Amino acid sequence: MAPVARGIVSAKLDNLAAYLGLFTPKVVKCIDGGLASQMLMLAQGYHYSKERELPLYLDIDWFKRSGKDINGNRNRPFHLFDAFPEVRKKYSDKIVHRSKMFRFLFSDEETAAFGGGQLAPRSLYLKAYSHGISYLLQHLDAMRELFRFDLELSDEERELAKGIDISNSCALHIRKGDFVGSVHDVCTDKYYMEAICKMRNLVPDCTFYVFTNDEAYVRSMLKGVEGNFII
């Protein structure tokens, strides 16, 4: 009964506060992690804001409180506004600071517990890492507009970009660093080699552009492997 009771209270507070002009019903998405995770989390928030016809706000306090990688070492910056001008333009004035009361009343976990019916409030707080690529795929056109990079490329980077554009290119992402020994350390050498072989069978003249945070590991793994690899 606790989730149901919380749902009734949340819904009534949501409606009453909005009626009195004290509170704007909203969807708040907590953001953390690296840039790829930030993009997926924004996509989830975007989805629910459209579904509920509510404005989307971003909770980025994690970057001030911690911002660390899995091992608690390297800082993770909030990159969405730096990398994507359209995201900055649309959401720079929609940043909220952590509100324990809002999170308590409108957490997505509690909402899910009592269903999405009449008892559920319109407002919603979406915690970090409750995301998936499906939200991005459901709004591809909108996401393409939002996620347009505005980066100054060096001459070397322009040449790389040109090579990627004119060749049968394949991006190969090999992440080590803080992933090693963590729950995310699931891709073995065998996994990468099978993926490379499969791609070479599909596209024999494929050029692999390898993106990694451990170049030494990659060079050791690819030693003697046939194929065109640009690290």
mmCIF file of N, CA and C in Angstrom, residues 76 125 147 152:
data_model
loop_
_atom_site.group_PDB
_atom_site.id
_atom_site.type_symbol
_atom_site.label_atom_id
_atom_site.label_comp_id
_atom_site.label_asym_id
_atom_site.label_seq_id
_atom_site.Cartn_x
_atom_site.Cartn_y
_atom_site.Cartn_z
ATOM 1 N N ARG A 76 34.734 13.030 -14.640
ATOM 2 C CA ARG A 76 33.904 13.027 -15.851
ATOM 3 C C ARG A 76 33.215 14.383 -15.968
ATOM 4 N N TYR A 125 10.643 11.994 -11.888
ATOM 5 C CA TYR A 125 12.084 12.099 -11.692
ATOM 6 C C TYR A 125 12.709 10.800 -12.166
ATOM 7 N N PHE A 147 21.903 16.357 -31.468
ATOM 8 C CA PHE A 147 23.279 15.869 -31.337
ATOM 9 C C PHE A 147 24.111 16.194 -32.569
ATOM 10 N N GLU A 152 35.946 22.337 -33.558
ATOM 11 C CA GLU A 152 37.006 22.785 -34.459
ATOM 12 C C GLU A 152 37.981 21.630 -34.662
#
